[in-house]
mmCIF file of C-alpha atoms in Angstrom:
data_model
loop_
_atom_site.group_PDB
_atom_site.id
_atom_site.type_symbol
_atom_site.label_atom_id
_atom_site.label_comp_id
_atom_site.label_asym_id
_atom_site.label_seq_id
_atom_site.Cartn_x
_atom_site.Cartn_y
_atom_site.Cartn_z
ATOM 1 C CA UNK A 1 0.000 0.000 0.000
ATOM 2 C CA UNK A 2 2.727 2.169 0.455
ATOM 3 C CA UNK A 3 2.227 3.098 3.670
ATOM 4 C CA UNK A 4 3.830 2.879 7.076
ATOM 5 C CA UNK A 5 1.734 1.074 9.865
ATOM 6 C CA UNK A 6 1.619 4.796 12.338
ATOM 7 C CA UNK A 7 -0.348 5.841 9.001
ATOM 8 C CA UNK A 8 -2.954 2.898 9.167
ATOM 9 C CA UNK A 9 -3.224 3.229 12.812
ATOM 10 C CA UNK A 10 -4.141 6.563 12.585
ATOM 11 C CA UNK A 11 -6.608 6.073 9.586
ATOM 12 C CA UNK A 12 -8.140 3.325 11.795
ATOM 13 C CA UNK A 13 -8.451 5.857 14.914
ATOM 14 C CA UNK A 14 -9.912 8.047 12.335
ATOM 15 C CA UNK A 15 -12.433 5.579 11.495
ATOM 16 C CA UNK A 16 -13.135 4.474 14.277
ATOM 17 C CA UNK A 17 -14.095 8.226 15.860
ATOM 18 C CA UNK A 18 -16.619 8.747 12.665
ATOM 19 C CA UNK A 19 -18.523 5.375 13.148
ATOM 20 C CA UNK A 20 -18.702 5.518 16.772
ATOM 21 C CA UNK A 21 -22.941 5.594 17.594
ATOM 22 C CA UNK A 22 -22.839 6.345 21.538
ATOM 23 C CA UNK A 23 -20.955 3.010 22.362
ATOM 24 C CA UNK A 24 -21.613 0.815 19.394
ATOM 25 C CA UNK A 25 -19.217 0.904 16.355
ATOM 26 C CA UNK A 26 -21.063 1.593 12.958
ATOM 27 C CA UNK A 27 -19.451 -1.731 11.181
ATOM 28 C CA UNK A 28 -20.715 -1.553 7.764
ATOM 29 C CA UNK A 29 -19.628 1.954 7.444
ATOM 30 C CA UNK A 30 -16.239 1.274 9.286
ATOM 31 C CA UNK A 31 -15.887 -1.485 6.802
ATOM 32 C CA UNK A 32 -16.701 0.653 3.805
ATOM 33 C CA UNK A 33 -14.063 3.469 4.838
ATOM 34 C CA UNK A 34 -11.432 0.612 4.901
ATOM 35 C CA UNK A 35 -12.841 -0.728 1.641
ATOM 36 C CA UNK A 36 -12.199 3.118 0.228
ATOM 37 C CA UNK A 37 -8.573 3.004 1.742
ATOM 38 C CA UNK A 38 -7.632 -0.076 0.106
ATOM 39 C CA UNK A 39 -8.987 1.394 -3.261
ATOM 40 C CA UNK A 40 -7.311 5.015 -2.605
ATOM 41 C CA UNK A 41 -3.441 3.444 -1.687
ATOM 42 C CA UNK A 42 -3.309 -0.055 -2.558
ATOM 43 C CA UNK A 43 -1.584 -1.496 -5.814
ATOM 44 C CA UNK A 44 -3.539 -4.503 -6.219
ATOM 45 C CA UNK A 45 -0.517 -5.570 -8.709
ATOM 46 C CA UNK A 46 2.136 -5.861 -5.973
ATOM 47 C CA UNK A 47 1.480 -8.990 -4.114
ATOM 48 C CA UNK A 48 2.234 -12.681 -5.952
ATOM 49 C CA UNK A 49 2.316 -14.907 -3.131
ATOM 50 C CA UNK A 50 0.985 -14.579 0.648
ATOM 51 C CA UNK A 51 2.466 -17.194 3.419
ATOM 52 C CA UNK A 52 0.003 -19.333 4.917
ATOM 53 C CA UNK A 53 0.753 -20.940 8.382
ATOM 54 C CA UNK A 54 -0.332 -24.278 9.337
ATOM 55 C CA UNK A 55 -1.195 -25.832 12.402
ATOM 56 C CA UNK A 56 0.479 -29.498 13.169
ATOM 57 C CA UNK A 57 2.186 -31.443 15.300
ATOM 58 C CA UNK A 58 5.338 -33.818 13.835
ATOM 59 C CA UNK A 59 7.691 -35.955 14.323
ATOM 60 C CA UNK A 60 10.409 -33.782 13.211
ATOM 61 C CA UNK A 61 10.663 -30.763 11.416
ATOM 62 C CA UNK A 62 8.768 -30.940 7.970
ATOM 63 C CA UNK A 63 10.101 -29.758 5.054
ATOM 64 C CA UNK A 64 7.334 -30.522 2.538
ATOM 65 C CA UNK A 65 3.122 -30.354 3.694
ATOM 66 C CA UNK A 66 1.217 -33.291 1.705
ATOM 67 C CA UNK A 67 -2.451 -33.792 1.094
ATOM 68 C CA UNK A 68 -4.579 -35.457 3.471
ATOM 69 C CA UNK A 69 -4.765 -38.496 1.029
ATOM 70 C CA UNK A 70 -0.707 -38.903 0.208
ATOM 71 C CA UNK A 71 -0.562 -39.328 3.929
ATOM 72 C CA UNK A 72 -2.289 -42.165 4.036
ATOM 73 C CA UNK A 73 -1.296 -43.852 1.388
ATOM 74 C CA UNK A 74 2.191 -42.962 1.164
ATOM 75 C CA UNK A 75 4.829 -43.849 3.484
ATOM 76 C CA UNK A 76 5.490 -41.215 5.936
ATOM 77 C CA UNK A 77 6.353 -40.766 9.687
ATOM 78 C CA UNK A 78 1.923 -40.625 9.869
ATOM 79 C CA UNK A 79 1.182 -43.532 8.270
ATOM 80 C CA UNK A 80 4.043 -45.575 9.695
ATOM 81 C CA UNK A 81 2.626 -44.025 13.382
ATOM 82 C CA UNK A 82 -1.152 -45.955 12.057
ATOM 83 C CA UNK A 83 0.877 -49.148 10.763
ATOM 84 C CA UNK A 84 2.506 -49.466 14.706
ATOM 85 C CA UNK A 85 -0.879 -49.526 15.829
ATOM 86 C CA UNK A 86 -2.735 -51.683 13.245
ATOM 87 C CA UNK A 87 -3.961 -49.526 10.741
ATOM 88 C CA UNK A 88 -3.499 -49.027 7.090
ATOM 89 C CA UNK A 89 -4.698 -47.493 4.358
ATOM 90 C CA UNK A 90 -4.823 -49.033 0.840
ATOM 91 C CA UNK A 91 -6.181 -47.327 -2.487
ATOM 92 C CA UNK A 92 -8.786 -49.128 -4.858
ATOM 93 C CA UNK A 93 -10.493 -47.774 -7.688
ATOM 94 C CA UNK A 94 -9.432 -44.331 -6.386
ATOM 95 C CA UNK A 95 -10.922 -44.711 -3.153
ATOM 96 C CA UNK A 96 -9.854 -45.375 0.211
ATOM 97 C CA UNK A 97 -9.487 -48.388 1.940
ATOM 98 C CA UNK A 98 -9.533 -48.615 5.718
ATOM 99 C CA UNK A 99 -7.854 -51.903 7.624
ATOM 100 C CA UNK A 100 -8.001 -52.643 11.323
ATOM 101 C CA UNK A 101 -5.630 -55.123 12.005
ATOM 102 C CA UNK A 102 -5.651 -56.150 8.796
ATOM 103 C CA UNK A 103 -9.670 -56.474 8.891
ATOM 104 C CA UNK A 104 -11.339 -54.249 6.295
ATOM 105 C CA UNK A 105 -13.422 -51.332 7.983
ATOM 106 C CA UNK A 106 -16.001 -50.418 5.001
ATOM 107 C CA UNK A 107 -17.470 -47.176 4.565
ATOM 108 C CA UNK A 108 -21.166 -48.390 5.642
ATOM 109 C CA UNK A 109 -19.493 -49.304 9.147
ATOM 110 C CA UNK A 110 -18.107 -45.617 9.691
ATOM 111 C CA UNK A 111 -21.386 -43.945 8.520
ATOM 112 C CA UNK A 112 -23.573 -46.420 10.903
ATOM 113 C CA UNK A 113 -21.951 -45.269 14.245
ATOM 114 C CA UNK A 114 -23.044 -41.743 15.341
ATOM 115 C CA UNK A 115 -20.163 -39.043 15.620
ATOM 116 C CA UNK A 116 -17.953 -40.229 12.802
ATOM 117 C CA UNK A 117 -19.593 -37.560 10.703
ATOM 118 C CA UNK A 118 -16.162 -36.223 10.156
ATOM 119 C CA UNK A 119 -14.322 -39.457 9.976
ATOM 120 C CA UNK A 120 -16.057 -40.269 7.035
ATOM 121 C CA UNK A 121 -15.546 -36.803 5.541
ATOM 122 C CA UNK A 122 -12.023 -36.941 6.043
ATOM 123 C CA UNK A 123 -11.969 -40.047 4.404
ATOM 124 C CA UNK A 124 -13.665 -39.206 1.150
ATOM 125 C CA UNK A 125 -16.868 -41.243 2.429
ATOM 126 C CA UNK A 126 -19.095 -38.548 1.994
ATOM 127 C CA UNK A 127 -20.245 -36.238 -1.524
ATOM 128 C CA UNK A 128 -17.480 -33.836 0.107
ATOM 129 C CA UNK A 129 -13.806 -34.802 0.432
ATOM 130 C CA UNK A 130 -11.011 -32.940 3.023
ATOM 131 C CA UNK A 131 -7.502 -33.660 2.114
ATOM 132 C CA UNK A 132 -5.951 -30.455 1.137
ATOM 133 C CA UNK A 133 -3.860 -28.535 3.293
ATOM 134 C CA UNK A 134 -4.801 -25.277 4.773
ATOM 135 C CA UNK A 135 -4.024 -22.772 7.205
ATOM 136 C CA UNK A 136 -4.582 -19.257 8.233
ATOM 137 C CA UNK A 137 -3.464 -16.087 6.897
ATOM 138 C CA UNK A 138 -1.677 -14.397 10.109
ATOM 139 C CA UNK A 139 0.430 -15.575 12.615
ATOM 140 C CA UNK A 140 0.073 -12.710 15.630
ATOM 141 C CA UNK A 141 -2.589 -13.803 18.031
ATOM 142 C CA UNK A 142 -3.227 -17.275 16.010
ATOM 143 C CA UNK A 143 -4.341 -18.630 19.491
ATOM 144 C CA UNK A 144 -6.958 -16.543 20.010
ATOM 145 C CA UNK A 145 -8.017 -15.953 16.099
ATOM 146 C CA UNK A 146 -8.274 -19.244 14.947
ATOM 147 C CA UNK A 147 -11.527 -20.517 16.372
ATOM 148 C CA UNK A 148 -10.291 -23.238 18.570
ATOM 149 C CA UNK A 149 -8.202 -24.876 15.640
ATOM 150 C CA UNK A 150 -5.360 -23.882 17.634
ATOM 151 C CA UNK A 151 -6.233 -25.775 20.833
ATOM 152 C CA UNK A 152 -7.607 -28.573 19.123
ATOM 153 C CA UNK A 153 -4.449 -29.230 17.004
ATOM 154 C CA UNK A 154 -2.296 -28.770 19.607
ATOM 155 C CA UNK A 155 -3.690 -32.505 20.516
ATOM 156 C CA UNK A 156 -3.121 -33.949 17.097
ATOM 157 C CA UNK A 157 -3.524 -34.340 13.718
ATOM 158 C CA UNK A 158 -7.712 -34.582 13.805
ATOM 159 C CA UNK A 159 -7.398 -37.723 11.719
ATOM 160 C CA UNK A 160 -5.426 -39.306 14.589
ATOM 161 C CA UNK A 161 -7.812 -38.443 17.183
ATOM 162 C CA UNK A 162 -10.760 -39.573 15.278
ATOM 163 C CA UNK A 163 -9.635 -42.767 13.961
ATOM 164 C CA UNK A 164 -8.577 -43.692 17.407
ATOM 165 C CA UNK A 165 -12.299 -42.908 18.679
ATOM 166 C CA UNK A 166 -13.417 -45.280 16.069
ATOM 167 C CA UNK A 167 -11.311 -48.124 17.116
ATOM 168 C CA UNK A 168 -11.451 -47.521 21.167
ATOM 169 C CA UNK A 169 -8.259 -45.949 21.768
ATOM 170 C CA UNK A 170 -6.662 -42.483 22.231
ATOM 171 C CA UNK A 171 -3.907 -42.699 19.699
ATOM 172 C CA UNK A 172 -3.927 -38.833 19.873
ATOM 173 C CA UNK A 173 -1.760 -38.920 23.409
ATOM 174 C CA UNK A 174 0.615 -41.360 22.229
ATOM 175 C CA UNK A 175 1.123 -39.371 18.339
ATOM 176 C CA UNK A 176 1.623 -36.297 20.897
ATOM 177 C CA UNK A 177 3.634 -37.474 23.153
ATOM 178 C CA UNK A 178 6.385 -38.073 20.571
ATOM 179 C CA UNK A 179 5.514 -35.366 18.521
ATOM 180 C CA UNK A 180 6.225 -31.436 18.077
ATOM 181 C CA UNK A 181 3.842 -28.283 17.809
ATOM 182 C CA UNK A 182 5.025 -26.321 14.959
ATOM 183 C CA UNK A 183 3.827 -23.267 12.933
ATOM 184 C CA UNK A 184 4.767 -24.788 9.861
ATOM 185 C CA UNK A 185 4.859 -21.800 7.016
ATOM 186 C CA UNK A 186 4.479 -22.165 3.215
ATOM 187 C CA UNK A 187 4.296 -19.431 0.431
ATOM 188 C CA UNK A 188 1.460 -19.825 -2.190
ATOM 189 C CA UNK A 189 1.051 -17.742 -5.022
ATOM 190 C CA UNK A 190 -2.287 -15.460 -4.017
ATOM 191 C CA UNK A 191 -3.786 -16.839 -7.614
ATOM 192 C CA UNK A 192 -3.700 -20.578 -6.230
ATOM 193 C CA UNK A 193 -5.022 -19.479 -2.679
ATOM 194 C CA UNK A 194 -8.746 -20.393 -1.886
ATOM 195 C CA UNK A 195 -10.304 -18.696 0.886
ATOM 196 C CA UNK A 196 -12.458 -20.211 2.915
ATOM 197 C CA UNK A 197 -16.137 -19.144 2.903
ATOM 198 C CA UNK A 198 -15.230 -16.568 0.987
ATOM 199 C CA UNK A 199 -17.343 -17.137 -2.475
ATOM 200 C CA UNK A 200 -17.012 -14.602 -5.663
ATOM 201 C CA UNK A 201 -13.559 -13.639 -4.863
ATOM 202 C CA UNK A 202 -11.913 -15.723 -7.892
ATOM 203 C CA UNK A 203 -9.824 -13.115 -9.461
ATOM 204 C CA UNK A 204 -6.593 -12.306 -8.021
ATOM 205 C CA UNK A 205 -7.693 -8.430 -7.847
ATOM 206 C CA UNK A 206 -10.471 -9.507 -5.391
ATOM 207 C CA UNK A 207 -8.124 -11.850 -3.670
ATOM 208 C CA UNK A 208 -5.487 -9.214 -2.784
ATOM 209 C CA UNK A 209 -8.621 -6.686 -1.878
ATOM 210 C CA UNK A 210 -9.956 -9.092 0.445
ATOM 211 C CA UNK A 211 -6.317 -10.162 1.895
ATOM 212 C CA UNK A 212 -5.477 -6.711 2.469
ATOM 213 C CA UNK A 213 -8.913 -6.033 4.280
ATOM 214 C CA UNK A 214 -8.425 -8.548 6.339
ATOM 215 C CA UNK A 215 -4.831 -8.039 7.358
ATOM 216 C CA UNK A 216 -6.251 -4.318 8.542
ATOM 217 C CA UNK A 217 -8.748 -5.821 10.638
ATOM 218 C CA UNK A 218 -6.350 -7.604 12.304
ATOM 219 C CA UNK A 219 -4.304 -4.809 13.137
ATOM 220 C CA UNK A 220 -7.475 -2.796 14.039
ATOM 221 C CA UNK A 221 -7.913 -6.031 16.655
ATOM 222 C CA UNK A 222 -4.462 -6.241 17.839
ATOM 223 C CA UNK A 223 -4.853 -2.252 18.547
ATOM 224 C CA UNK A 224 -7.874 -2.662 20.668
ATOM 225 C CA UNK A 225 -7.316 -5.699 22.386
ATOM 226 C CA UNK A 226 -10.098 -7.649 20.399
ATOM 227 C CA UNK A 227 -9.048 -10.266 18.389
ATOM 228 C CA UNK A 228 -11.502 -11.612 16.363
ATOM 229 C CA UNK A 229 -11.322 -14.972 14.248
ATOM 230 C CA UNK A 230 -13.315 -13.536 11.614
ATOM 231 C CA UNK A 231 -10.243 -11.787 10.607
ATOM 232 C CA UNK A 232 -7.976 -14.516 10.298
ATOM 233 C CA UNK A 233 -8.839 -15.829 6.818
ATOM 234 C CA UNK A 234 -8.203 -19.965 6.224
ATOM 235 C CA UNK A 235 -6.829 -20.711 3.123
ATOM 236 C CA UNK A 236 -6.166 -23.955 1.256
ATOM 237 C CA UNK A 237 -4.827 -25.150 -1.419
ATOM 238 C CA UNK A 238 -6.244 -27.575 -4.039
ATOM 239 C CA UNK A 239 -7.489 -31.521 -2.287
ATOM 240 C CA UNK A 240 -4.052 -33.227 -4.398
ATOM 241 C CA UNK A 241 -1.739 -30.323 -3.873
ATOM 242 C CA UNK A 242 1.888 -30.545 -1.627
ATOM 243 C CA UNK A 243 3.838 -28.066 -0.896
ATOM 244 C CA UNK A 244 7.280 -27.334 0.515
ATOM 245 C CA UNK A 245 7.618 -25.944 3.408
ATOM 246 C CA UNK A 246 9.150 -22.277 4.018
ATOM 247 C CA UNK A 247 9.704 -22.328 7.728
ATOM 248 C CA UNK A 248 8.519 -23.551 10.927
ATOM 249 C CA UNK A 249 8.060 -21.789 14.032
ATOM 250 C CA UNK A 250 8.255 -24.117 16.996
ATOM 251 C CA UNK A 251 5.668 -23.818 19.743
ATOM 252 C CA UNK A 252 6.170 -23.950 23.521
ATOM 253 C CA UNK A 253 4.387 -26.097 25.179
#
């Protein structure tokens, strides 16, 4: 935008005096001022890629992020974890097998039992498949701006702690015991991003707008004290996408 961040905090202050309505803050019109400073200083041109920054626990240090699916089926430090404890995952006609000690769990079994709702999402059971990778667009205050995703992950991969559900035992405290909490950051051109909930925004013009929005609000949070997870877009990338990995920021536990 061209623009130091003492000018966007005082545009914000700014804002935020002319939409004040006794002690309410006028949103829509708060929003539309920040709309109208995006269009008055930002070149929509001047940003290619955007880091994203996932949420995961590991063995070790990754240096590449694969698809919910290559996990599986590949092997991995994940899927040699689910082999140690009886479970693999084989491929046929470009689905996914599931084997319990190597006894076939079908599809029908998973949707039966009440709960595994997301199991069998995560699986590809369902119209809807989850494998890609994803994340969220800013790193300050992830904690508290992630909707819980931060707290839940900090258990385990989800996969992890519902499989073991489905079989009777809490794999998740055994993957976390031996496992790291890591930020793990990847770059992604702003083109192949896809924002989450966020439909109509295709072109990379709207993409930056709405990045850029965003990344205000989140300053306008961090200002006030009032983080909100609304601001903290999740992004994703394609369902058969990897990607390598740019950092990782280790979390204390």
């Amino acid at each position: 935008m061209n623009v130091d961040e003492v000018f966007i905090y005082k545009k914000l202050c700014k804002y935020e005096r002319e939409c004040i309505n006794g002690k309410n803050l006028n949103w829509d019109k708060f929003i539309n001022l920040i709309d109208r400073l995006i269009t008055e200083y930002a070149d929509l041109d001047a940003i290619e890629e955007i880091y994203v920054y996932h949420l995961a626990r590991h063995f070790s240090e990754p240096t590449e992020l694969f698809p919910l699916r290559d996990l599986l089926l590949c092997e991995n430090p994940l899927s040699c974890f689910l082999k140690e404890n009886g479970i693999e995952f084989k491929e046929k006609e470009g689905n996914l097998e599931f084997y319990y000690n190597t006894k076939i769990i079908t599809p029908q079994e998973i949707l039966s039992k009440r709960h595994f709702h997301l199991l069998s999402r995560r699986l590809g059971y369902l119209d809807e498949n989850d494998f890609c990778v994803n994340g969220f667009a800013f790193w300050p205050d992830i904690k508290e701006t992630s909707d819980g995703y931060y707290d839940d992950l900090q258990r385990g991969p989800e996969v992890i702690e519902n499989i073991g559900r489905f079989i009777g035992k809490d794999l998740w405290r055994k993957f976390k015991d031996n496992s790291k909490y890591y930020g793990v950051v990847f770059r992604v051109p702003i083109e192949k991003a896809i924002f989450d909930n966020k439909d109509g925004i295709g072109c990379k013009a709207n993409k930056v707008r709405c990045f850029l929005k965003h990344a205000i609000l989140t300053m306008y949070g961090y200002y006030n004290q009032c983080q909100s997870s609304g601001n903290n877009i999740m992004l994703r990338i394609k369902d058969d996408a990897r990607v390598k990995v740019d950092h990782c920021i280790l979390i204390d536990e």
